[in-house]
Coordinates of C-alpha atoms and ligand atoms in Angstrom, one line a residue:
M298 CA -12.4 16.8 -6.0
I299 CA -13.4 13.6 -4.1
F300 CA -15.6 11.2 -6.1
V301 CA -18.1 9.4 -4.0
K302 CA -18.7 6.0 -5.6
T303 CA -22.1 4.5 -6.3
E304 CA -22.9 1.0 -5.2
R305 CA -22.6 -0.1 -8.8
E306 CA -19.1 1.5 -9.1
I307 CA -18.0 -0.2 -5.8
D308 CA -19.2 -3.5 -7.1
L309 CA -17.1 -3.0 -10.2
M310 CA -14.1 -2.3 -8.0
R311 CA -14.5 -5.6 -6.2
E312 CA -12.8 -7.6 -9.0
P313 CA -9.6 -5.6 -9.4
C314 CA -9.3 -5.5 -5.6
A315 CA -9.7 -9.2 -5.3
I316 CA -7.1 -9.7 -8.0
V317 CA -4.7 -7.4 -6.0
R318 CA -5.3 -9.5 -2.9
D319 CA -4.7 -12.8 -4.7
T320 CA -1.7 -11.5 -6.5
L321 CA -0.1 -10.3 -3.2
A322 CA -0.7 -13.8 -1.9
A323 CA 0.9 -15.4 -5.0
V324 CA 3.9 -13.2 -4.8
G325 CA 4.2 -13.8 -1.0
A326 CA 4.2 -17.5 -1.6
A327 CA 7.2 -17.1 -4.0
V328 CA 9.3 -15.0 -1.5
R329 CA 12.3 -17.0 -0.4
P330 CA 16.1 -16.7 -0.3
G331 CA 17.5 -16.8 -3.8
V332 CA 14.5 -15.3 -5.7
S333 CA 15.1 -12.0 -7.5
T334 CA 12.6 -9.2 -7.4
A335 CA 12.4 -9.4 -11.2
E336 CA 11.1 -13.0 -10.8
L337 CA 8.4 -11.7 -8.3
D338 CA 7.5 -9.0 -10.9
K339 CA 7.0 -11.7 -13.6
I340 CA 4.8 -13.8 -11.3
A341 CA 2.6 -10.8 -10.5
R342 CA 2.3 -9.6 -14.1
E343 CA 1.4 -13.1 -15.4
Y344 CA -1.1 -13.7 -12.6
I345 CA -2.8 -10.3 -13.0
R346 CA -3.1 -10.9 -16.8
A347 CA -4.4 -14.4 -16.3
R348 CA -7.2 -12.9 -14.3
G349 CA -8.1 -10.6 -17.2
A350 CA -6.7 -7.5 -15.6
E351 CA -3.8 -5.2 -16.3
P352 CA -1.0 -4.2 -13.9
S353 CA -1.7 -0.5 -13.4
C354 CA 1.8 0.3 -12.4
L355 CA 3.4 -0.8 -15.7
G356 CA 4.0 2.3 -17.7
Y357 CA 2.5 4.6 -15.0
C358 CA 4.5 7.8 -15.3
G359 CA 7.2 5.7 -17.1
Y360 CA 7.4 3.1 -14.3
P361 CA 9.1 0.1 -15.9
A362 CA 7.5 -2.8 -13.9
S363 CA 4.2 -4.3 -12.7
I364 CA 5.0 -4.2 -9.0
C365 CA 7.1 -2.2 -6.6
A366 CA 9.5 -4.5 -4.6
S367 CA 11.2 -2.6 -1.9
V368 CA 13.9 -4.4 0.2
N369 CA 15.0 -3.5 3.7
G370 CA 15.9 0.2 3.7
V371 CA 13.9 0.9 0.6
V372 CA 10.5 2.0 1.8
V373 CA 8.6 2.2 -1.5
H374 CA 8.9 2.2 -5.3
G375 CA 11.8 -0.3 -5.5
I376 CA 12.1 -1.3 -9.2
P377 CA 12.3 -5.0 -9.6
S378 CA 15.6 -6.3 -11.0
E379 CA 17.4 -9.5 -11.8
E380 CA 20.3 -8.1 -9.7
I381 CA 18.2 -7.7 -6.5
V382 CA 18.2 -11.2 -5.1
L383 CA 16.5 -11.8 -1.7
K384 CA 18.4 -13.4 1.1
E385 CA 17.6 -14.8 4.5
G386 CA 16.8 -12.0 6.9
D387 CA 15.6 -9.5 4.4
I388 CA 12.2 -7.9 4.4
V389 CA 10.5 -7.0 1.0
S390 CA 7.5 -4.8 0.5
I391 CA 5.4 -5.7 -2.5
D392 CA 3.0 -2.9 -3.7
L393 CA 0.8 -3.5 -6.7
C394 CA -2.3 -2.4 -8.5
A395 CA -4.7 -4.1 -10.9
Y396 CA -7.0 -2.5 -13.4
K397 CA -10.2 -4.1 -14.5
N398 CA -13.9 -3.1 -15.1
G399 CA -12.6 0.5 -15.6
F400 CA -11.3 0.7 -12.0
H401 CA -8.1 0.2 -10.1
G402 CA -7.4 -1.8 -6.9
D403 CA -4.2 -1.2 -4.8
G404 CA -2.6 -3.0 -2.0
A405 CA 0.8 -3.7 -0.4
R406 CA 2.3 -6.2 2.1
T407 CA 5.7 -6.6 3.6
F408 CA 7.1 -10.1 3.7
A409 CA 9.9 -11.7 5.7
V410 CA 12.5 -13.7 3.7
G411 CA 13.1 -16.7 6.0
A412 CA 14.0 -15.8 9.6
I413 CA 14.2 -12.1 10.4
D414 CA 15.6 -10.3 13.4
A415 CA 13.4 -9.1 16.3
E416 CA 13.5 -5.4 15.1
K417 CA 12.2 -6.4 11.7
Q418 CA 9.5 -8.6 13.2
K419 CA 8.3 -5.8 15.4
L420 CA 8.4 -3.4 12.4
L421 CA 6.2 -5.7 10.3
R422 CA 3.8 -6.2 13.1
V423 CA 3.5 -2.6 14.1
T424 CA 3.1 -1.4 10.4
E425 CA 0.1 -3.7 9.9
E426 CA -1.3 -2.7 13.3
C427 CA -0.9 1.0 12.1
F428 CA -3.3 0.2 9.2
W429 CA -5.9 -1.4 11.6
K430 CA -5.5 1.6 14.0
G431 CA -6.0 4.0 11.1
I432 CA -9.3 2.5 10.1
E433 CA -10.5 1.5 13.5
H434 CA -12.8 4.6 14.0
L435 CA -13.3 5.3 10.3
R436 CA -16.9 5.7 9.1
A437 CA -19.0 8.3 7.3
G438 CA -18.3 11.7 8.9
T439 CA -14.8 10.9 10.2
P440 CA -12.4 13.8 9.7
L441 CA -9.7 12.7 7.2
Y442 CA -6.7 13.3 9.5
D443 CA -8.1 11.1 12.2
I444 CA -6.6 8.2 10.1
G445 CA -3.1 9.6 10.1
A446 CA -3.3 10.7 13.7
A447 CA -4.0 7.1 14.7
V448 CA -1.3 5.7 12.5
Q449 CA 1.3 8.2 13.8
A450 CA 0.4 7.6 17.4
H451 CA 0.8 3.9 17.1
A452 CA 4.1 4.1 15.1
E453 CA 5.7 6.6 17.4
A454 CA 4.5 4.8 20.6
N455 CA 6.5 1.9 19.3
G456 CA 9.7 4.0 18.6
F457 CA 9.2 4.0 14.8
S458 CA 8.8 6.9 12.4
V459 CA 6.1 7.8 9.9
V460 CA 7.3 8.6 6.4
R461 CA 6.1 12.0 5.3
A462 CA 7.1 12.1 1.6
Y463 CA 4.5 9.5 0.5
V464 CA 0.8 9.3 1.4
G465 CA -2.3 7.2 0.8
H466 CA -4.9 8.4 -1.7
G467 CA -8.4 8.1 -3.1
I468 CA -8.7 5.4 -5.8
G469 CA -11.3 4.5 -8.5
R470 CA -11.1 5.2 -12.3
E471 CA -7.7 6.7 -11.6
M472 CA -5.0 5.0 -9.4
H473 CA -4.5 8.2 -7.5
E474 CA -7.6 10.3 -6.8
D475 CA -8.4 12.9 -4.1
P476 CA -8.1 13.0 -1.2
S477 CA -4.5 12.5 -0.1
V478 CA -4.4 10.3 3.0
P479 CA -1.3 11.1 5.1
N480 CA -0.1 8.7 7.8
Y481 CA 0.3 11.7 10.2
G482 CA -1.8 14.6 11.2
K483 CA -4.0 16.2 13.9
R484 CA -7.1 14.4 15.1
G485 CA -10.4 16.2 14.4
T486 CA -9.1 18.0 11.3
G487 CA -9.5 17.6 7.6
V488 CA -12.5 17.0 5.3
R489 CA -15.2 14.8 6.7
L490 CA -15.2 11.6 4.7
R491 CA -18.5 10.6 3.1
A492 CA -20.0 7.2 2.7
G493 CA -19.0 5.7 -0.6
T494 CA -15.5 7.3 -0.7
V495 CA -12.8 4.8 -1.6
I496 CA -9.3 5.3 -0.3
C497 CA -6.0 3.5 0.1
V498 CA -4.8 3.5 3.7
E499 CA -1.1 2.7 3.5
P500 CA 1.2 3.2 6.4
M501 CA 4.9 3.5 5.5
I502 CA 6.9 3.1 8.7
G503 CA 10.6 3.4 9.3
A504 CA 12.7 1.9 12.1
G505 CA 14.8 5.0 12.3
V506 CA 14.4 8.5 10.9
R507 CA 11.4 9.6 8.8
D508 CA 13.4 11.1 6.0
V509 CA 13.7 9.5 2.5
C510 CA 16.1 9.9 -0.4
V511 CA 15.3 8.9 -3.9
D512 CA 17.8 7.1 -6.1
A513 CA 19.1 8.3 -9.4
D514 CA 16.5 6.1 -11.1
N515 CA 14.0 8.7 -9.8
W516 CA 11.8 5.9 -8.1
T517 CA 13.6 3.9 -5.5
A518 CA 12.8 5.6 -2.2
R519 CA 15.3 4.8 0.6
M520 CA 15.2 5.7 4.3
A521 CA 17.9 8.4 4.7
D522 CA 19.6 6.4 7.6
G523 CA 19.4 3.0 5.8
R524 CA 17.3 1.5 8.6
P525 CA 14.5 -0.9 7.5
A526 CA 11.1 0.3 6.6
A527 CA 7.7 -1.5 6.0
H528 CA 4.5 -0.8 4.0
Y529 CA 1.0 -2.2 4.4
E530 CA -1.9 -1.1 2.3
N531 CA -5.5 -1.9 1.5
T532 CA -8.2 -0.3 -0.6
V533 CA -11.1 0.6 1.7
V534 CA -14.7 1.9 1.2
V535 CA -16.0 4.3 3.8
R536 CA -19.4 3.1 5.0
E537 CA -22.1 4.7 7.2
D538 CA -21.2 2.5 10.1
G539 CA -17.5 1.6 9.4
V540 CA -15.4 0.4 6.5
E541 CA -15.4 -2.3 4.0
I542 CA -11.9 -3.5 3.0
L543 CA -11.8 -4.6 -0.7
T544 CA -8.3 -6.1 -0.8
I545 CA -8.5 -8.6 2.1
Ligands
MF3_604 N1 0.7 1.4 -5.7 C1 1.4 2.6 -5.4 C2 0.5 3.4 -4.5 O1 0.2 3.0 -3.5 C3 1.8 3.3 -6.6 C4 3.0 2.7 -7.2 S1 3.8 3.9 -8.1 C5 4.0 3.1 -9.6 O2 0.2 4.5 -4.8 F1 4.5 3.9 -10.4 F2 4.6 2.0 -9.4 F3 2.8 2.7 -10.1
CO605 CO1 -1.5 3.2 -2.9

């Protein structure tokens, strides 16, 4: 069941979403060769709490950290660790949620660690572009799969693949609400989104194959071919005449 938010509920979501935006910036500023993903997790947890929010991921279905930090061939749900130390040429996707005012905000960015090669540069650029393509024509009445169709077309036109195993989602009082928002699909199909629906649009794009394998930790999702992958996500309100992005 898709909950359409009232203006008052959307107003309550602004603060957790702003905290997500600012936490992503704080973590991004700390990304450099030599930093461990556990250190990035600590920065995020302390920052989120200093703003009077809670990191929604911590304890979610047993998840042991406040952020997901996914390096190179890990596409999502990388568990932060003292042993995972970033080095020049890596890319790291940071995905995090904050809970405040009874609502969640959710966002992700992929950062370069120092200088990265041309393929990774293109992957980061195209993945963010996929987000913008996905929301370009989004407004009240848009069929849900128009988002994924636009994301998929842009990724594949650039020789990249769309991860199928993970999708975007509605968000509000719960971190994951209806509807699921795939990054693939057929234009003109799916439920017509109503004004006031709040969703997370989050392309997860691979440089090689689309298939993913999950590690024995039951979280870390790696591209099956080990090629790099990127993730870019924002929490977005569907409006009568377009969208309002809450995490930018
Ligand atoms: N923020 C992620 C999303 O986009 C969820 C992370 S899973 C968690 O849905 F367990 F880490 F919370
Ligand atoms: Co999300």
